[in-house]
GROMACS .gro file of C-alpha atoms in nm:
model
  330
    1MET     CA    1  -5.315  -1.823   2.339
    2THR     CA    2  -5.230  -2.041   2.037
    3GLU     CA    3  -5.117  -1.844   1.732
    4PRO     CA    4  -5.369  -1.887   1.448
    5LEU     CA    5  -5.319  -2.009   1.094
    6ILE     CA    6  -5.305  -1.685   0.893
    7VAL     CA    7  -5.469  -1.690   0.550
    8ALA     CA    8  -5.434  -1.385   0.322
    9VAL     CA    9  -5.690  -1.314   0.050
   10PRO     CA   10  -5.728  -1.025  -0.200
   11SER     CA   11  -5.893  -0.719  -0.053
   12LYS     CA   12  -6.088  -0.604  -0.358
   13GLY     CA   13  -6.201  -0.660  -0.714
   14ARG     CA   14  -6.294  -0.959  -0.921
   15LEU     CA   15  -6.011  -1.166  -0.771
   16GLN     CA   16  -6.155  -1.118  -0.423
   17GLU     CA   17  -6.503  -1.221  -0.541
   18GLN     CA   18  -6.369  -1.537  -0.704
   19THR     CA   19  -6.153  -1.620  -0.401
   20LEU     CA   20  -6.442  -1.590  -0.156
   21ALA     CA   21  -6.658  -1.802  -0.388
   22PHE     CA   22  -6.383  -2.066  -0.401
   23PHE     CA   23  -6.367  -2.095  -0.022
   24GLU     CA   24  -6.748  -2.088   0.007
   25ARG     CA   25  -6.780  -2.373  -0.243
   26ALA     CA   26  -6.527  -2.576  -0.044
   27GLY     CA   27  -6.735  -2.540   0.272
   28LEU     CA   28  -6.504  -2.270   0.413
   29PRO     CA   29  -6.718  -1.952   0.411
   30ILE     CA   30  -6.521  -1.644   0.514
   31ARG     CA   31  -6.698  -1.396   0.740
   32GLN     CA   32  -6.605  -1.033   0.815
   33ALA     CA   33  -6.750  -0.933   1.152
   34ARG     CA   34  -6.760  -0.561   1.070
   35GLY     CA   35  -6.873  -0.596   0.710
   36ALA     CA   36  -6.699  -0.563   0.374
   37ARG     CA   37  -6.460  -0.291   0.499
   38ASP     CA   38  -6.320  -0.520   0.770
   39TYR     CA   39  -5.964  -0.625   0.688
   40PHE     CA   40  -5.985  -0.932   0.912
   41GLY     CA   41  -6.214  -1.233   0.898
   42THR     CA   42  -6.276  -1.586   1.017
   43VAL     CA   43  -6.376  -1.914   0.858
   44ASP     CA   44  -6.716  -2.043   0.965
   45GLY     CA   45  -6.694  -2.381   1.133
   46LEU     CA   46  -6.314  -2.385   1.159
   47THR     CA   47  -6.133  -2.256   1.466
   48GLY     CA   48  -5.774  -2.134   1.480
   49VAL     CA   49  -5.784  -1.951   1.145
   50GLU     CA   50  -5.741  -1.576   1.092
   51VAL     CA   51  -5.819  -1.432   0.748
   52GLN     CA   52  -5.644  -1.111   0.640
   53PHE     CA   53  -5.758  -0.901   0.342
   54ARG     CA   54  -5.458  -0.753   0.158
   55SER     CA   55  -5.363  -0.615  -0.184
   56ALA     CA   56  -5.248  -0.874  -0.437
   57SER     CA   57  -4.890  -0.745  -0.453
   58GLU     CA   58  -4.867  -0.719  -0.074
   59ILE     CA   59  -4.975  -1.081  -0.039
   60ALA     CA   60  -4.675  -1.204  -0.240
   61ARG     CA   61  -4.438  -1.004  -0.016
   62GLU     CA   62  -4.603  -1.141   0.298
   63ILE     CA   63  -4.554  -1.497   0.170
   64GLY     CA   64  -4.185  -1.421   0.117
   65ALA     CA   65  -4.152  -1.272   0.465
   66GLY     CA   66  -4.330  -1.567   0.627
   67ASN     CA   67  -4.598  -1.343   0.778
   68VAL     CA   68  -4.883  -1.556   0.642
   69HIS     CA   69  -4.923  -1.934   0.619
   70LEU     CA   70  -5.160  -1.959   0.322
   71ALA     CA   71  -5.262  -1.702   0.063
   72VAL     CA   72  -5.440  -1.656  -0.267
   73THR     CA   73  -5.245  -1.455  -0.523
   74GLY     CA   74  -5.137  -1.463  -0.886
   75ILE     CA   75  -4.852  -1.693  -0.983
   76ASP     CA   76  -4.706  -1.403  -1.182
   77LEU     CA   77  -4.681  -1.194  -0.865
   78LEU     CA   78  -4.503  -1.474  -0.680
   79HIS     CA   79  -4.239  -1.491  -0.953
   80GLU     CA   80  -4.209  -1.113  -0.982
   81THR     CA   81  -4.180  -1.055  -0.608
   82LEU     CA   82  -3.979  -1.359  -0.497
   83GLY     CA   83  -3.803  -1.483  -0.810
   84GLY     CA   84  -3.522  -1.228  -0.837
   85ASP     CA   85  -3.375  -1.105  -1.165
   86ASP     CA   86  -3.066  -1.323  -1.207
   87GLY     CA   87  -3.152  -1.442  -1.558
   88THR     CA   88  -3.265  -1.791  -1.461
   89ARG     CA   89  -3.553  -1.942  -1.655
   90VAL     CA   90  -3.905  -1.885  -1.524
   91VAL     CA   91  -4.087  -2.212  -1.451
   92ALA     CA   92  -4.454  -2.128  -1.391
   93GLU     CA   93  -4.534  -2.481  -1.266
   94GLU     CA   94  -4.311  -2.415  -0.966
   95ALA     CA   95  -4.299  -2.131  -0.717
   96PRO     CA   96  -3.989  -1.940  -0.609
   97HIS     CA   97  -3.874  -2.010  -0.253
   98PRO     CA   98  -4.017  -1.976   0.006
   99ALA     CA   99  -4.354  -2.010  -0.170
  100HIS     CA  100  -4.518  -2.346  -0.242
  101ILE     CA  101  -4.814  -2.371  -0.479
  102VAL     CA  102  -5.073  -2.583  -0.299
  103THR     CA  103  -5.320  -2.580  -0.588
  104ARG     CA  104  -5.407  -2.370  -0.890
  105LEU     CA  105  -5.755  -2.221  -0.868
  106GLY     CA  106  -5.862  -2.199  -1.232
  107PHE     CA  107  -5.949  -1.829  -1.231
  108GLY     CA  108  -5.757  -1.506  -1.284
  109ARG     CA  109  -5.592  -1.657  -1.591
  110ALA     CA  110  -5.367  -1.425  -1.794
  111ASP     CA  111  -5.032  -1.426  -1.975
  112VAL     CA  112  -4.730  -1.208  -1.907
  113VAL     CA  113  -4.606  -1.116  -2.256
  114VAL     CA  114  -4.358  -0.911  -2.454
  115ALA     CA  115  -4.543  -0.682  -2.698
  116VAL     CA  116  -4.397  -0.456  -2.967
  117PRO     CA  117  -4.554  -0.208  -3.210
  118GLN     CA  118  -4.738  -0.370  -3.501
  119ALA     CA  119  -4.532  -0.142  -3.726
  120TRP     CA  120  -4.220  -0.341  -3.635
  121LEU     CA  121  -4.268  -0.581  -3.925
  122ASP     CA  122  -3.918  -0.725  -3.892
  123VAL     CA  123  -3.973  -0.830  -3.529
  124GLN     CA  124  -4.153  -1.164  -3.500
  125THR     CA  125  -3.936  -1.350  -3.247
  126MET     CA  126  -3.721  -1.273  -2.944
  127ALA     CA  127  -3.413  -1.327  -3.161
  128ASP     CA  128  -3.539  -1.048  -3.388
  129LEU     CA  129  -3.588  -0.827  -3.083
  130ALA     CA  130  -3.232  -0.897  -2.966
  131ASP     CA  131  -3.105  -0.779  -3.306
  132VAL     CA  132  -3.315  -0.463  -3.288
  133ALA     CA  133  -3.190  -0.388  -2.935
  134ALA     CA  134  -2.829  -0.424  -3.048
  135ARG     CA  135  -2.882  -0.178  -3.336
  136PHE     CA  136  -3.110   0.063  -3.150
  137ARG     CA  137  -2.836   0.242  -2.953
  138LEU     CA  138  -2.623   0.289  -3.265
  139LYS     CA  139  -2.912   0.459  -3.439
  140HIS     CA  140  -3.071   0.655  -3.153
  141TYR     CA  141  -2.774   0.700  -2.913
  142ARG     CA  142  -2.976   0.554  -2.623
  143PRO     CA  143  -3.100   0.212  -2.515
  144MET     CA  144  -3.435   0.067  -2.617
  145ARG     CA  145  -3.698   0.140  -2.348
  146VAL     CA  146  -3.926  -0.129  -2.205
  147ALA     CA  147  -4.233  -0.020  -2.006
  148THR     CA  148  -4.352  -0.270  -1.745
  149LYS     CA  149  -4.477  -0.340  -1.395
  150TYR     CA  150  -4.284  -0.669  -1.404
  151VAL     CA  151  -3.927  -0.550  -1.359
  152ALA     CA  152  -3.773  -0.874  -1.231
  153LEU     CA  153  -3.958  -1.103  -1.473
  154THR     CA  154  -3.867  -0.876  -1.764
  155ARG     CA  155  -3.498  -0.872  -1.679
  156ARG     CA  156  -3.483  -1.248  -1.639
  157PHE     CA  157  -3.667  -1.316  -1.964
  158LEU     CA  158  -3.480  -1.064  -2.177
  159THR     CA  159  -3.144  -1.182  -2.044
  160ALA     CA  160  -3.235  -1.543  -2.117
  161HIS     CA  161  -3.313  -1.444  -2.480
  162GLY     CA  162  -2.998  -1.244  -2.540
  163VAL     CA  163  -3.154  -0.898  -2.513
  164HIS     CA  164  -2.904  -0.693  -2.312
  165ASP     CA  165  -2.911  -0.330  -2.423
  166TYR     CA  166  -3.238  -0.186  -2.289
  167LEU     CA  167  -3.375   0.043  -2.020
  168ILE     CA  168  -3.663  -0.052  -1.789
  169VAL     CA  169  -3.930   0.218  -1.755
  170GLU     CA  170  -4.151   0.130  -1.459
  171SER     CA  171  -4.517   0.176  -1.549
  172PRO     CA  172  -4.766   0.214  -1.264
  173GLY     CA  173  -5.053   0.301  -1.501
  174ALA     CA  174  -5.182   0.173  -1.834
  175THR     CA  175  -4.866   0.009  -1.968
  176GLU     CA  176  -5.013  -0.068  -2.311
  177GLY     CA  177  -5.027   0.305  -2.391
  178ALA     CA  178  -4.655   0.370  -2.334
  179PRO     CA  179  -4.532   0.319  -2.694
  180ALA     CA  180  -4.802   0.546  -2.839
  181ALA     CA  181  -4.723   0.807  -2.573
  182GLY     CA  182  -4.355   0.795  -2.666
  183THR     CA  183  -4.235   0.685  -2.321
  184ALA     CA  184  -4.120   0.338  -2.433
  185GLU     CA  185  -4.052   0.137  -2.748
  186LEU     CA  186  -4.212  -0.187  -2.626
  187ILE     CA  187  -4.384  -0.330  -2.321
  188VAL     CA  188  -4.405  -0.632  -2.096
  189ASP     CA  189  -4.756  -0.663  -1.955
  190ILE     CA  190  -5.024  -0.907  -1.851
  191THR     CA  191  -5.315  -0.983  -2.083
  192SER     CA  192  -5.613  -1.217  -2.087
  193THR     CA  193  -5.720  -1.195  -2.451
  194GLY     CA  194  -5.466  -0.965  -2.615
  195GLN     CA  195  -5.744  -0.739  -2.741
  196THR     CA  196  -5.627  -0.431  -2.549
  197LEU     CA  197  -5.280  -0.473  -2.698
  198VAL     CA  198  -5.424  -0.485  -3.050
  199GLU     CA  199  -5.634  -0.175  -2.983
  200ASN     CA  200  -5.315   0.007  -2.886
  201GLY     CA  201  -5.129  -0.095  -3.200
  202LEU     CA  202  -4.922  -0.369  -3.037
  203LYS     CA  203  -4.854  -0.736  -3.113
  204ILE     CA  204  -4.722  -1.019  -2.898
  205VAL     CA  205  -4.382  -1.152  -3.003
  206ASP     CA  206  -4.424  -1.513  -3.124
  207ASP     CA  207  -4.209  -1.664  -2.848
  208GLY     CA  208  -4.265  -1.373  -2.612
  209VAL     CA  209  -4.498  -1.534  -2.357
  210ILE     CA  210  -4.300  -1.508  -2.035
  211MET     CA  211  -4.546  -1.714  -1.832
  212ARG     CA  212  -4.907  -1.826  -1.819
  213SER     CA  213  -5.045  -1.716  -1.486
  214GLU     CA  214  -5.356  -1.776  -1.280
  215ALA     CA  215  -5.464  -1.742  -0.920
  216ALA     CA  216  -5.324  -2.003  -0.684
  217LEU     CA  217  -5.347  -2.105  -0.322
  218ALA     CA  218  -4.988  -2.075  -0.202
  219ALA     CA  219  -4.817  -2.159   0.126
  220SER     CA  220  -4.517  -1.987   0.282
  221LEU     CA  221  -4.245  -2.230   0.388
  222ALA     CA  222  -4.092  -1.945   0.590
  223ALA     CA  223  -4.396  -1.906   0.819
  224PRO     CA  224  -4.395  -2.047   1.175
  225TRP     CA  225  -4.572  -2.378   1.121
  226THR     CA  226  -4.673  -2.481   1.472
  227GLU     CA  227  -4.868  -2.800   1.536
  228ALA     CA  228  -5.184  -2.590   1.573
  229ALA     CA  229  -5.120  -2.415   1.240
  230ARG     CA  230  -5.059  -2.749   1.068
  231ALA     CA  231  -5.379  -2.895   1.213
  232ALA     CA  232  -5.586  -2.598   1.095
  233CYS     CA  233  -5.422  -2.613   0.753
  234ARG     CA  234  -5.495  -2.985   0.727
  235GLY     CA  235  -5.859  -2.912   0.802
  236MET     CA  236  -5.881  -2.648   0.529
  237LEU     CA  237  -5.699  -2.854   0.267
  238THR     CA  238  -5.914  -3.159   0.346
  239ARG     CA  239  -6.226  -2.963   0.252
  240ILE     CA  240  -6.063  -2.805  -0.053
  241ALA     CA  241  -5.949  -3.146  -0.177
  242ALA     CA  242  -6.297  -3.291  -0.117
  243ASP     CA  243  -6.455  -3.015  -0.325
  244ASP     CA  244  -6.197  -3.050  -0.602
  245ARG     CA  245  -6.247  -3.425  -0.620
  246ALA     CA  246  -6.627  -3.391  -0.625
  247ARG     CA  247  -6.616  -3.154  -0.923
  248SER     CA  248  -6.401  -3.398  -1.123
  249VAL     CA  249  -6.626  -3.704  -1.080
  250ARG     CA  250  -6.986  -3.820  -1.117
  251ARG     CA  251  -7.172  -4.087  -0.922
  252ILE     CA  252  -7.349  -4.370  -1.104
  253ASP     CA  253  -7.616  -4.574  -0.925
  254ALA     CA  254  -7.707  -4.877  -1.135
  255VAL     CA  255  -7.989  -5.128  -1.081
  256MET     CA  256  -7.856  -5.466  -1.194
  257GLN     CA  257  -7.783  -5.820  -1.081
  258PRO     CA  258  -7.447  -5.852  -0.905
  259SER     CA  259  -7.361  -6.143  -1.133
  260SER     CA  260  -7.374  -5.905  -1.431
  261VAL     CA  261  -7.056  -5.729  -1.323
  262LEU     CA  262  -6.737  -5.858  -1.165
  263PRO     CA  263  -6.631  -5.669  -0.849
  264GLU     CA  264  -6.268  -5.763  -0.919
  265GLU     CA  265  -6.294  -5.604  -1.262
  266LEU     CA  266  -6.422  -5.278  -1.115
  267ARG     CA  267  -6.168  -5.269  -0.833
  268ALA     CA  268  -5.885  -5.328  -1.080
  269ARG     CA  269  -5.970  -5.008  -1.266
  270THR     CA  270  -5.780  -4.718  -1.114
  271ASP     CA  271  -6.007  -4.459  -1.280
  272LEU     CA  272  -6.319  -4.586  -1.098
  273THR     CA  273  -6.413  -4.598  -0.730
  274LEU     CA  274  -6.654  -4.873  -0.627
  275LEU     CA  275  -6.869  -4.730  -0.347
  276SER     CA  276  -7.103  -5.022  -0.292
  277LEU     CA  277  -7.209  -5.354  -0.443
  278HIS     CA  278  -7.534  -5.510  -0.323
  279ASP     CA  279  -7.824  -5.732  -0.430
  280GLU     CA  280  -8.002  -5.452  -0.617
  281GLY     CA  281  -7.699  -5.311  -0.799
  282LEU     CA  282  -7.395  -5.093  -0.741
  283SER     CA  283  -7.269  -4.738  -0.693
  284LEU     CA  284  -6.957  -4.596  -0.857
  285LEU     CA  285  -6.758  -4.277  -0.881
  286VAL     CA  286  -6.631  -4.221  -1.235
  287PRO     CA  287  -6.442  -3.939  -1.410
  288LYS     CA  288  -6.685  -3.663  -1.510
  289ALA     CA  289  -6.588  -3.682  -1.878
  290ARG     CA  290  -6.664  -4.056  -1.890
  291ALA     CA  291  -6.987  -4.063  -1.691
  292GLN     CA  292  -7.222  -4.121  -1.986
  293THR     CA  293  -6.993  -4.379  -2.144
  294GLU     CA  294  -6.967  -4.576  -1.820
  295ALA     CA  295  -7.345  -4.560  -1.764
  296GLU     CA  296  -7.407  -4.693  -2.115
  297ALA     CA  297  -7.156  -4.973  -2.052
  298LEU     CA  298  -7.345  -5.078  -1.739
  299ILE     CA  299  -7.673  -5.084  -1.934
  300ALA     CA  300  -7.502  -5.305  -2.191
  301ARG     CA  301  -7.396  -5.537  -1.906
  302GLY     CA  302  -7.756  -5.582  -1.794
  303ALA     CA  303  -7.842  -5.282  -1.576
  304THR     CA  304  -8.206  -5.177  -1.606
  305THR     CA  305  -8.128  -4.819  -1.502
  306ALA     CA  306  -7.810  -4.619  -1.443
  307VAL     CA  307  -7.855  -4.282  -1.273
  308VAL     CA  308  -7.573  -4.027  -1.312
  309SER     CA  309  -7.556  -3.752  -1.050
  310SER     CA  310  -7.324  -3.486  -0.913
  311VAL     CA  311  -7.180  -3.513  -0.563
  312GLU     CA  312  -7.109  -3.224  -0.329
  313TYR     CA  313  -6.789  -3.343  -0.160
  314VAL     CA  314  -6.569  -3.653  -0.181
  315PHE     CA  315  -6.358  -3.693   0.132
  316ALA     CA  316  -6.068  -3.939   0.129
  317ALA     CA  317  -5.824  -4.073   0.388
  318LYS     CA  318  -5.530  -3.947   0.182
  319ASN     CA  319  -5.497  -3.576   0.113
  320ALA     CA  320  -5.234  -3.515  -0.155
  321LEU     CA  321  -5.254  -3.136  -0.112
  322TYR     CA  322  -5.156  -3.148   0.255
  323GLU     CA  323  -4.910  -3.434   0.215
  324LYS     CA  324  -4.710  -3.241  -0.048
  325LEU     CA  325  -4.703  -2.934   0.175
  326GLU     CA  326  -4.600  -3.137   0.480
  327ALA     CA  327  -4.316  -3.295   0.283
  328LYS     CA  328  -4.190  -2.946   0.196
  329LEU     CA  329  -4.216  -2.830   0.557
  330GLY     CA  330  -4.030  -3.134   0.688
   0.00000   0.00000   0.00000
């Protein structure tokens, strides 16, 4: 039996809901045969794919181990789990090996930040924090404590900013409460709005944003990419790309004389796609943000009507998502 393409998705919470909605919208509905408590699933209409429901942190580890081919997880978790703590700079646009970010999903957005007590009036920047850390041991006879779930990211970021004398306090619970509870002097945590930090008497250091994270569809370059797995992946990414393209464009159907518009002029514009040109008019795909402007321009060129509409999917011969992955796989 051919080994399936294994796709890992979050097993609970808002991230799971948004992930399932993302695949549904792309024409890849995920079904659990035994209901919501089933930790395995399939994709309707696509054979050779096994869906596994896992915790968000477990997913990042499975990508690193090559036990899954594709997965949805936070970019912050990829860097925390796979990036190490050697002091190198965190680049959120990339993924640590062996992960490859296929596409960002636009949900689950949050920042990993360094936050200190609001009472620390003399700490505005990471340079200020480095000075405080250097003086802290002399005054208190112990290192400054940093509460966090992001041990590797914290070490890399603090080292890169010259903060060396500190102690990591791993925080499995509500990290933002650690300074008030007296278990840490500052924290590194993830936040969407920063409001919870403010409510706990904390402030984000001006240059203390470690990374801006969001959910992403990631691939494991360490997984066994058989021809069957690649074919199934190509099928999934074709639909995802078609959905993504459709949401970024609008279709314009204009009633006008062909002589009113030059086909060469339209074909020369890289931001437009000419779908058809006939005796009664033409059909175009245009960037969503320019749809009204382009429709008005066609009216000015002699069109009697220009109808702007949404499209469900836009399939194309080239699939940049899969081609980039294939280039990485070799």
